[in-house]
Amino acid sequence: MREALQGLTTRGRSFLAAAVAAAISALILGEKDLLRVAVLLGVLPLLAALYVGRSRYKLACSRSLEPHRVPVGASSRVVLRLQNMSRLPTGTLLLEDRLPYALGSRPRVVLERLGAHQASSVAYTVRADVRGRYEVGPLVIRLTDPFGLCELTRAFPSVDPLTVIPQVTPLPSVRVAGEYAGTGESRARSVAVHGEDDAATREYRRGDDLRRVHWKSTARTGELMVRREEQPWESRATVVLDTRAFAHRGEGPTASFEWAVSAVASIAVHLRQAGYKLRLVSDSGIDANASDAGGEGLLLDYLADVRLSQRGDVATLVERVRQRSDGGLVIALLGTLTTAEADLLAGLRGNGVTCIAFLVDSSTWLNLTPQAREEANRAHGAAALALMQSGWRVVGVEHGSKLPALWPQAARGSQGFAWRAALAETVAGGVR
């Protein structure tokens, strides 16, 4: 009751003040009718406080999120169900669900009245433009009487998690040569991934019989391809994310790192749906196997939490990949590199490993002077050339690039003599 009295509104306190004033006036003037008015004015707030105080502890609330995992920029529907567990009807209820700043302003919903044992549901939507895990709640309810004389606040302690995952972009179906490694079940999987017209081929290796060269695939990929022998196999891929803070530029959802995270999610989901045995690695500590049941959701949950690392380095990244390397594809989303760091990445080009780098030119996320832009382009070109010279396939990424348009380049065995020559000329121009 004491807490209910403390919840009297300005109107309720005004009634009490008027009751005291009327009572004093009645005693001074000897007016009994005025005393009756004073009693009425004083009793009304007390009855309101008693009414609100009794109903305060007889409310039940539940919350559901539909869905509880959404991509960046999508909305989730939050449904609140409130039930009056008492025999007395409630007054007006003001519901306010507490939300993190990233999910927007706190929603406020008014329920006029809940009868005895009556339940009612209200819904609102939340939208997040930043990856992460968020807590929706707790719910705060303000209870008032019909006259607005007393208001009490009750907070339900329960919260519900909302996971905002990176945006996944559908990618075109292209064949990436050199992805086969290890053992598997049958060639039927190859047909499902690449189509019935594709022969089971791989890149030419020194010592292969030239009679096994498959000229149609060679012409399509730009590299010498040979027919594979009939043998069990499986498709394996390791997707690598560079989380070094100094390798990325920009802020918020439009930063180069967010582009890289979304690209990793899109590539990983695409490869997993194509039947690859998949692994996700970063220099910030993530080393996840996404091949099991529920692996796609687990992978996206990992990427929802990943953040830039101030202590990350390429040597650590290479070591993490090599710890469990078993051939197949290595697809890396890399930020700004030096030539020395590119040389470290050459260590991943082992036997039976095809390495593809989406090299993000993070300087294009900045407004640079012409001189600074020229220096940044020269450094980016030198790093790309160093990677290609070590056997990596390199796909350049600039601000505004779309992954579906870049993805077919990952299937090409060569980046083209014209680009290589242009890069070499850029590097040579920097040396002169």
Coordinates of C-alpha atoms in Angstrom, one line a residue:
M1 CA 0.0 0.0 0.0
R2 CA 2.9 2.4 0.8
E3 CA 4.3 1.9 -2.7
A4 CA 0.9 2.5 -4.2
L5 CA 0.6 5.8 -2.3
Q6 CA 4.0 6.7 -3.7
G7 CA 2.6 6.1 -7.2
L8 CA 0.0 8.8 -6.9
T9 CA -0.1 11.0 -10.0
T10 CA -0.2 14.8 -10.0
R11 CA -3.9 14.6 -10.2
G12 CA -4.1 12.2 -7.2
R13 CA -1.8 14.4 -5.1
S14 CA -3.9 17.4 -6.0
F15 CA -7.0 15.6 -4.8
L16 CA -5.3 15.0 -1.4
A17 CA -4.1 18.6 -1.2
A18 CA -7.6 19.7 -1.9
A19 CA -9.0 17.4 0.7
V20 CA -6.6 18.8 3.3
A21 CA -7.5 22.3 2.4
A22 CA -11.2 21.6 2.5
A23 CA -10.9 19.8 5.9
I24 CA -9.0 22.8 7.4
S25 CA -11.6 25.2 6.0
A26 CA -14.5 23.1 7.3
L27 CA -12.9 23.1 10.8
I28 CA -12.3 26.9 10.7
L29 CA -15.7 27.7 9.3
G30 CA -17.7 24.9 11.0
E31 CA -19.1 23.7 7.7
K32 CA -20.0 20.0 7.9
D33 CA -20.9 19.8 4.2
L34 CA -17.4 21.1 3.3
L35 CA -16.0 18.4 5.6
R36 CA -17.9 15.7 3.6
V37 CA -16.4 17.1 0.4
A38 CA -12.9 16.9 2.1
V39 CA -13.5 13.2 3.0
L40 CA -14.7 12.4 -0.5
L41 CA -11.6 14.1 -2.1
G42 CA -9.3 12.3 0.3
V43 CA -10.9 8.9 -0.1
L44 CA -10.8 8.8 -3.9
P45 CA -7.0 8.8 -4.3
L46 CA -6.7 6.2 -1.5
L47 CA -9.2 3.9 -3.2
A48 CA -7.4 4.4 -6.5
A49 CA -4.1 3.4 -4.8
L50 CA -5.7 0.4 -3.2
Y51 CA -7.2 -0.7 -6.5
V52 CA -4.0 -0.3 -8.5
G53 CA -1.9 -1.9 -5.7
R54 CA -4.1 -5.0 -5.6
S55 CA -4.1 -5.6 -9.4
R56 CA -0.3 -4.9 -9.7
Y57 CA 0.8 -8.4 -8.8
K58 CA -1.8 -10.3 -10.9
L59 CA -0.6 -9.8 -14.4
A60 CA 1.3 -12.3 -16.6
C61 CA 3.2 -11.5 -19.7
S62 CA 4.9 -13.5 -22.5
R63 CA 6.9 -12.4 -25.5
S64 CA 7.6 -14.1 -28.8
L65 CA 9.8 -13.0 -31.7
E66 CA 8.9 -14.0 -35.3
P67 CA 11.6 -14.7 -36.4
H68 CA 14.3 -14.6 -33.8
R69 CA 17.1 -14.5 -36.4
V70 CA 16.9 -11.9 -39.2
P71 CA 19.4 -10.5 -41.7
V72 CA 20.7 -6.9 -41.6
G73 CA 18.0 -4.5 -42.8
A74 CA 15.1 -7.0 -42.2
S75 CA 12.4 -6.7 -39.6
S76 CA 11.2 -9.0 -36.8
R77 CA 7.7 -9.0 -35.3
V78 CA 7.5 -8.9 -31.6
V79 CA 4.3 -10.2 -30.1
L80 CA 3.4 -9.4 -26.4
R81 CA 0.6 -11.3 -24.7
L82 CA -0.7 -9.9 -21.4
Q83 CA -3.1 -11.7 -19.2
N84 CA -5.1 -10.4 -16.2
M85 CA -4.9 -13.1 -13.6
S86 CA -7.2 -11.4 -11.0
R87 CA -10.9 -11.1 -10.7
L88 CA -10.9 -7.3 -10.9
P89 CA -10.6 -5.5 -14.3
T90 CA -7.5 -3.4 -14.8
G91 CA -7.4 0.2 -15.7
T92 CA -5.5 1.7 -18.6
L93 CA -2.2 -0.1 -19.2
L94 CA 0.8 1.5 -20.9
L95 CA 3.3 -1.1 -22.2
E96 CA 6.9 -0.1 -23.0
D97 CA 9.4 -2.7 -24.2
R98 CA 13.0 -1.7 -23.6
L99 CA 15.2 -2.1 -26.7
P100 CA 18.9 -1.5 -27.4
Y101 CA 19.6 1.7 -29.3
A102 CA 20.4 -0.3 -32.5
L103 CA 16.9 -1.6 -32.7
G104 CA 15.3 1.8 -32.6
S105 CA 13.1 3.7 -30.1
R106 CA 11.2 2.0 -27.3
P107 CA 7.7 1.1 -28.5
R108 CA 4.8 2.2 -26.4
V109 CA 1.4 0.6 -26.6
V110 CA -1.8 1.5 -24.7
L111 CA -4.3 -1.1 -23.5
E112 CA -7.5 0.5 -22.4
R113 CA -8.8 -2.3 -20.1
L114 CA -8.4 -6.0 -19.3
G115 CA -11.3 -7.7 -17.7
A116 CA -11.1 -10.5 -15.2
H117 CA -8.9 -13.4 -16.5
Q118 CA -8.9 -11.7 -19.9
A119 CA -5.9 -11.8 -22.2
S120 CA -4.8 -9.5 -25.0
S121 CA -2.0 -9.4 -27.5
V122 CA -0.2 -6.5 -29.1
A123 CA 2.6 -6.5 -31.7
Y124 CA 5.2 -4.2 -33.0
T125 CA 8.2 -4.6 -35.3
V126 CA 11.9 -4.0 -34.8
R127 CA 14.6 -3.4 -37.5
A128 CA 18.4 -3.5 -37.2
D129 CA 20.9 -2.2 -39.6
V130 CA 23.9 -3.5 -37.6
R131 CA 24.9 -7.1 -37.0
G132 CA 24.9 -8.5 -33.5
R133 CA 23.0 -10.2 -30.8
Y134 CA 20.4 -8.0 -29.0
E135 CA 18.1 -8.5 -26.0
V136 CA 14.5 -7.4 -26.4
G137 CA 13.0 -6.4 -23.0
P138 CA 12.4 -6.3 -20.2
L139 CA 8.8 -5.1 -20.5
V140 CA 7.7 -2.2 -18.4
I141 CA 4.0 -1.8 -17.6
R142 CA 2.4 1.3 -16.1
L143 CA -0.9 0.6 -14.3
T144 CA -3.4 3.3 -13.7
D145 CA -6.9 3.5 -12.3
P146 CA -9.8 4.7 -14.4
F147 CA -9.5 8.3 -13.0
G148 CA -5.8 8.6 -13.5
L149 CA -5.2 9.2 -9.8
C150 CA -2.5 6.5 -9.3
E151 CA 0.1 5.0 -11.5
L152 CA 2.5 2.1 -10.7
T153 CA 5.3 0.7 -12.8
R154 CA 6.0 -3.0 -13.1
A155 CA 8.9 -4.5 -15.0
F156 CA 8.9 -8.2 -16.1
P157 CA 12.5 -9.5 -15.9
S158 CA 12.3 -11.8 -18.9
V159 CA 14.2 -10.9 -22.1
D160 CA 14.3 -12.6 -25.5
P161 CA 17.3 -12.7 -27.8
L162 CA 17.3 -11.4 -31.3
T163 CA 20.2 -12.3 -33.6
V164 CA 20.9 -10.0 -36.6
I165 CA 23.0 -11.9 -39.1
P166 CA 24.8 -10.6 -42.2
Q167 CA 22.9 -10.2 -45.4
V168 CA 23.2 -13.2 -47.6
T169 CA 23.2 -12.5 -51.4
P170 CA 22.4 -15.3 -53.9
L171 CA 25.4 -16.1 -56.1
P172 CA 25.4 -17.5 -59.7
S173 CA 26.2 -21.1 -60.1
V174 CA 29.8 -21.4 -61.5
R175 CA 32.3 -24.1 -61.4
V176 CA 35.4 -23.4 -59.3
A177 CA 38.2 -25.7 -60.6
G178 CA 40.4 -27.4 -58.0
E179 CA 37.9 -27.9 -55.3
Y180 CA 38.1 -31.7 -55.0
A181 CA 40.0 -33.3 -52.1
G182 CA 39.8 -36.2 -49.8
T183 CA 37.2 -38.9 -50.0
G184 CA 33.5 -38.9 -50.5
E185 CA 30.6 -41.0 -51.8
S186 CA 30.1 -40.8 -55.6
R187 CA 30.3 -38.7 -58.7
A188 CA 26.5 -38.0 -58.4
R189 CA 27.4 -35.0 -56.3
S190 CA 29.4 -33.5 -59.1
V191 CA 26.4 -33.7 -61.4
A192 CA 24.3 -32.0 -58.8
V193 CA 26.8 -29.2 -58.3
H194 CA 28.1 -28.6 -61.8
G195 CA 25.5 -30.1 -64.3
E196 CA 25.5 -33.2 -66.4
D197 CA 27.5 -31.7 -69.2
D198 CA 30.6 -31.1 -67.1
A199 CA 33.3 -33.7 -67.1
A200 CA 35.0 -34.6 -63.8
T201 CA 38.2 -32.5 -64.3
R202 CA 40.9 -30.9 -62.3
E203 CA 43.9 -28.6 -62.9
Y204 CA 46.9 -30.1 -64.7
R205 CA 49.7 -31.2 -62.4
R206 CA 53.3 -31.9 -63.4
G207 CA 53.5 -35.6 -64.4
D208 CA 49.9 -35.9 -65.6
D209 CA 49.4 -37.9 -68.8
L210 CA 48.7 -35.4 -71.6
R211 CA 46.2 -37.8 -73.1
R212 CA 43.9 -37.0 -70.2
V213 CA 43.7 -33.3 -71.1
H214 CA 40.1 -32.1 -71.4
W215 CA 40.2 -29.4 -74.1
K216 CA 36.7 -28.1 -73.6
S217 CA 37.3 -27.4 -69.9
T218 CA 40.7 -26.0 -70.7
A219 CA 39.1 -23.5 -73.1
R220 CA 36.4 -22.5 -70.7
T221 CA 38.6 -22.0 -67.6
G222 CA 41.8 -20.7 -69.2
E223 CA 44.0 -23.3 -67.5
L224 CA 45.1 -26.7 -68.6
M225 CA 42.5 -29.2 -67.3
V226 CA 42.7 -33.0 -67.2
R227 CA 40.1 -35.7 -66.7
R228 CA 39.9 -37.0 -63.2
E229 CA 40.2 -40.7 -62.6
E230 CA 37.2 -42.5 -61.2
Q231 CA 37.6 -42.3 -57.5
P232 CA 35.7 -41.4 -54.4
W233 CA 35.9 -37.7 -53.5
E234 CA 34.2 -34.8 -51.7
S235 CA 34.2 -31.1 -52.1
R236 CA 36.0 -29.2 -49.4
A237 CA 36.3 -25.5 -48.8
T238 CA 37.8 -23.2 -46.2
V239 CA 36.4 -19.6 -46.1
V240 CA 38.7 -17.2 -44.5
L241 CA 37.8 -13.8 -43.0
D242 CA 40.4 -11.1 -42.4
T243 CA 39.4 -9.2 -39.2
R244 CA 42.5 -7.0 -38.8
A245 CA 41.2 -3.5 -37.8
F246 CA 43.9 -1.6 -39.7
A247 CA 43.0 -3.6 -42.9
H248 CA 39.5 -2.1 -43.2
R249 CA 38.1 1.4 -43.6
G250 CA 34.7 3.1 -43.2
E251 CA 32.3 3.1 -40.3
G252 CA 28.9 1.5 -39.6
P253 CA 26.9 -0.7 -41.9
T254 CA 28.7 0.7 -45.0
A255 CA 32.3 -0.1 -43.8
S256 CA 34.6 -2.4 -45.9
F257 CA 34.5 -4.9 -43.1
E258 CA 30.8 -5.2 -43.2
W259 CA 31.1 -5.8 -47.0
A260 CA 33.6 -8.6 -46.3
V261 CA 31.4 -10.2 -43.6
S262 CA 28.4 -10.2 -45.9
A263 CA 30.5 -11.7 -48.7
V264 CA 31.8 -14.5 -46.4
A265 CA 28.2 -15.3 -45.4
S266 CA 27.0 -15.4 -49.0
I267 CA 29.9 -17.5 -50.2
A268 CA 29.7 -19.9 -47.3
V269 CA 25.9 -20.4 -47.7
H270 CA 26.4 -20.8 -51.5
L271 CA 29.1 -23.5 -51.1
R272 CA 27.3 -25.3 -48.3
Q273 CA 24.1 -25.5 -50.4
A274 CA 26.2 -26.9 -53.3
G275 CA 27.3 -29.8 -51.1
Y276 CA 30.7 -28.6 -49.9
K277 CA 32.3 -29.7 -46.6
L278 CA 32.8 -26.2 -45.2
R279 CA 35.0 -24.6 -42.6
L280 CA 35.1 -20.9 -41.5
V281 CA 38.3 -19.4 -40.1
S282 CA 39.3 -15.9 -39.0
D283 CA 42.4 -14.5 -37.2
S284 CA 40.1 -13.3 -34.3
G285 CA 39.5 -16.9 -33.1
I286 CA 36.7 -18.3 -35.2
D287 CA 37.3 -21.8 -36.4
A288 CA 33.9 -23.3 -37.1
N289 CA 32.8 -26.4 -39.0
A290 CA 29.6 -25.6 -40.8
S291 CA 29.1 -29.0 -42.5
D292 CA 26.9 -30.6 -39.8
A293 CA 23.1 -30.3 -39.5
G294 CA 22.2 -26.8 -38.5
G295 CA 25.7 -25.7 -39.6
E296 CA 24.4 -22.9 -41.7
G297 CA 22.6 -21.2 -38.8
L298 CA 25.6 -21.8 -36.6
L299 CA 27.9 -20.2 -39.2
L300 CA 25.6 -17.1 -39.5
D301 CA 25.4 -16.8 -35.8
Y302 CA 29.2 -16.8 -35.7
L303 CA 29.3 -14.0 -38.3
A304 CA 26.7 -12.0 -36.4
D305 CA 29.2 -11.7 -33.5
V306 CA 32.5 -11.2 -35.4
R307 CA 34.2 -7.9 -34.8
L308 CA 37.4 -6.3 -35.9
S309 CA 40.5 -7.3 -34.0
Q310 CA 43.2 -4.9 -33.0
R311 CA 45.8 -7.7 -32.6
G312 CA 45.1 -9.7 -35.7
D313 CA 47.8 -10.5 -38.1
V314 CA 48.3 -12.5 -41.3
A315 CA 50.7 -14.9 -39.8
T316 CA 48.1 -16.0 -37.2
L317 CA 45.5 -16.3 -40.0
V318 CA 47.8 -18.5 -42.1
E319 CA 48.6 -20.7 -39.0
R320 CA 44.9 -21.2 -38.2
V321 CA 44.1 -22.2 -41.7
R322 CA 47.0 -24.6 -41.9
Q323 CA 46.2 -26.3 -38.6
R324 CA 43.4 -28.3 -40.2
S325 CA 44.1 -27.9 -43.9
D326 CA 43.1 -30.9 -45.9
G327 CA 43.1 -29.6 -49.5
G328 CA 40.3 -28.3 -51.6
L329 CA 39.4 -24.6 -51.8
V330 CA 40.6 -21.7 -49.7
I331 CA 38.6 -18.6 -50.4
A332 CA 39.8 -15.6 -48.4
L333 CA 38.2 -12.2 -47.9
L334 CA 41.2 -10.0 -47.3
G335 CA 41.5 -6.3 -46.4
T336 CA 44.5 -4.1 -47.2
L337 CA 47.7 -6.1 -47.6
T338 CA 51.4 -5.3 -47.8
T339 CA 53.6 -7.4 -50.1
A340 CA 55.2 -9.0 -47.1
E341 CA 51.8 -10.1 -45.9
A342 CA 51.0 -11.4 -49.3
D343 CA 54.2 -13.5 -49.2
L344 CA 53.0 -15.0 -46.0
L345 CA 49.7 -16.1 -47.6
A346 CA 51.7 -17.9 -50.2
G347 CA 52.3 -20.6 -47.6
L348 CA 48.7 -21.8 -48.1
R349 CA 49.4 -22.8 -51.6
G350 CA 50.1 -26.4 -50.8
N351 CA 49.5 -29.6 -52.8
G352 CA 45.9 -29.9 -53.9
V353 CA 44.9 -26.5 -52.6
T354 CA 43.3 -23.8 -54.8
C355 CA 43.5 -20.4 -53.2
I356 CA 41.2 -17.5 -54.2
A357 CA 41.4 -14.1 -52.7
F358 CA 38.8 -11.4 -52.8
L359 CA 41.2 -8.5 -52.2
V360 CA 39.3 -5.5 -50.7
D361 CA 40.8 -2.2 -51.6
S362 CA 39.6 -0.5 -48.4
S363 CA 41.2 2.8 -49.4
T364 CA 38.3 3.2 -51.8
W365 CA 36.0 3.6 -48.8
L366 CA 37.8 6.9 -48.1
N367 CA 38.0 10.3 -49.8
L368 CA 41.7 10.7 -50.6
T369 CA 43.7 13.3 -52.4
P370 CA 44.9 12.4 -55.9
Q371 CA 48.4 11.8 -54.6
A372 CA 47.2 9.6 -51.7
R373 CA 44.9 7.8 -54.1
E374 CA 47.8 7.1 -56.5
E375 CA 49.9 5.7 -53.6
A376 CA 47.0 3.5 -52.3
N377 CA 46.4 2.1 -55.8
R378 CA 50.1 1.3 -56.2
A379 CA 50.2 -0.5 -52.9
H380 CA 47.1 -2.4 -53.6
G381 CA 48.4 -3.4 -57.1
A382 CA 51.7 -4.6 -55.6
A383 CA 49.9 -6.8 -53.0
A384 CA 47.6 -8.3 -55.7
L385 CA 50.6 -9.0 -58.0
A386 CA 52.5 -10.7 -55.1
L387 CA 49.5 -12.9 -54.4
M388 CA 49.1 -13.9 -58.1
Q389 CA 52.8 -14.6 -58.4
S390 CA 52.5 -17.1 -55.6
G391 CA 49.6 -18.9 -57.3
W392 CA 46.6 -17.2 -55.9
R393 CA 43.6 -16.2 -58.0
V394 CA 42.9 -12.6 -57.1
V395 CA 39.5 -10.8 -57.5
G396 CA 39.8 -7.0 -56.8
V397 CA 37.0 -5.4 -54.7
E398 CA 36.3 -1.7 -54.6
H399 CA 33.7 0.4 -52.8
G400 CA 30.4 -0.3 -54.5
S401 CA 31.3 -3.7 -55.9
K402 CA 28.6 -6.3 -56.0
L403 CA 29.6 -9.9 -55.0
P404 CA 27.3 -11.6 -57.6
A405 CA 29.1 -9.8 -60.4
L406 CA 32.5 -10.7 -58.9
W407 CA 31.8 -14.3 -58.1
P408 CA 32.3 -15.7 -61.7
Q409 CA 35.8 -14.3 -61.6
A410 CA 36.6 -16.8 -58.9
A411 CA 36.2 -19.6 -61.4
R412 CA 38.8 -18.3 -63.8
G413 CA 42.1 -19.9 -63.7
S414 CA 43.9 -16.7 -64.8
Q415 CA 43.2 -13.1 -64.2
G416 CA 44.2 -12.2 -67.8
F417 CA 47.5 -11.0 -69.1
A418 CA 46.2 -7.5 -69.5
W419 CA 45.5 -7.0 -65.8
R420 CA 48.8 -8.7 -64.8
A421 CA 50.7 -6.4 -67.2
A422 CA 48.8 -3.3 -65.8
L423 CA 49.7 -4.3 -62.3
A424 CA 53.3 -4.9 -63.2
E425 CA 53.5 -1.5 -64.9
T426 CA 52.0 0.1 -61.8
V427 CA 54.6 -1.5 -59.6
A428 CA 57.4 -0.7 -62.0
G429 CA 56.2 2.9 -62.1
G430 CA 56.4 3.1 -58.3
V431 CA 60.0 1.8 -58.4
R432 CA 61.2 4.3 -60.9

